[in-house]
Amino acid sequence: MLSPKARRTNVLVPYPEHGMMVKRYRDLPWPVIGQAACGLRYPFALIGEYRYRTEERKADIAQAAGLELGVKYRDFVPDDYGPFVMMTLEHDFVTVEDKLRSGISADDAFTLVGKCAAALREFNRIMPHGDPYLENFRITKNGILLYDLEHDHPCEDSEAMMRDRKFFMAHVADVFRECGYLQNAAQYERLLGIMDEQYPTPTPHAYTLGSLGRLYFTLRFGKELMQPSPEAHEASARNDLPSP
């Protein structure tokens, strides 16, 4: 399991005395190389300037749509030494992954992930997130909010949203296994049931990646999730995927 810090494709520098945090976009971040090679990211996602422009564009779309985000983006700066964005820094910056790893109860962990799935689905009503790892969900006084918008999937519309769901589900299962929340079939069924309720799709669990994408997921996240019951399939299939 890679730590959230090791997975970061940028450098975060806090300036608490000014109430700010600076995020600088790095070129050729190694966590993205494998995804780009397997077709899960655009090759130019390795370029900091591209990710900088992507986050600026998506933040503008989210703000124009009235969608509340987990950080307040202030200024995007195209600096010669690497583009960066300045964000308002709040002292209670707690991510969902950090909370899960703090030793909360299993019931609280499942409830928290359900709220994350609902937040992701709400975000997806506007656009795909592109990088729905648990360190990009922030616990705030206004609920679970998403931030870190620098990635896109190399696909569009419902396929991109289902890829969001697959990234999210795979990372949740990975963290849950490490934290001891997934130890038997009943717990897998519970997690899948929460996902079907909070992030319903017209063809649950049927979305597949290409062979290279499946290889990446196997190497990165380990074994596949157990299949849900036929009843869960049928119940979730009656729901429509929200439009982008």
Coordinates of N, CA and C in Angstrom, one line a residue, residues 182-192 226-227:
L182 N -12.5 -5.5 6.0 CA -13.0 -6.5 5.0 C -12.3 -7.8 5.3
Q183 N -13.0 -8.7 6.0 CA -12.4 -9.9 6.4 C -13.2 -11.1 6.1
N184 N -14.5 -10.9 5.6 CA -15.3 -12.0 5.2 C -16.3 -11.6 4.2
A185 N -17.1 -12.6 3.7 CA -18.0 -12.3 2.6 C -19.1 -11.3 3.0
A186 N -19.6 -11.4 4.2 CA -20.6 -10.5 4.6 C -20.2 -9.0 4.6
Q187 N -18.9 -8.8 5.0 CA -18.4 -7.4 4.9 C -18.3 -6.9 3.5
Y188 N -17.9 -7.8 2.6 CA -17.8 -7.4 1.2 C -19.2 -7.1 0.7
E189 N -20.2 -7.9 1.0 CA -21.6 -7.7 0.6 C -22.1 -6.3 1.1
R190 N -21.7 -6.0 2.4 CA -22.1 -4.8 3.0 C -21.5 -3.6 2.2
L191 N -20.3 -3.7 1.9 CA -19.6 -2.6 1.1 C -20.2 -2.4 -0.3
L192 N -20.5 -3.5 -0.9 CA -21.1 -3.5 -2.3 C -22.5 -2.9 -2.2
M226 N -15.3 -9.5 -4.4 CA -16.3 -10.6 -4.6 C -17.5 -10.0 -5.2
Q227 N -18.2 -10.8 -6.0 CA -19.4 -10.4 -6.7 C -20.6 -10.2 -5.8

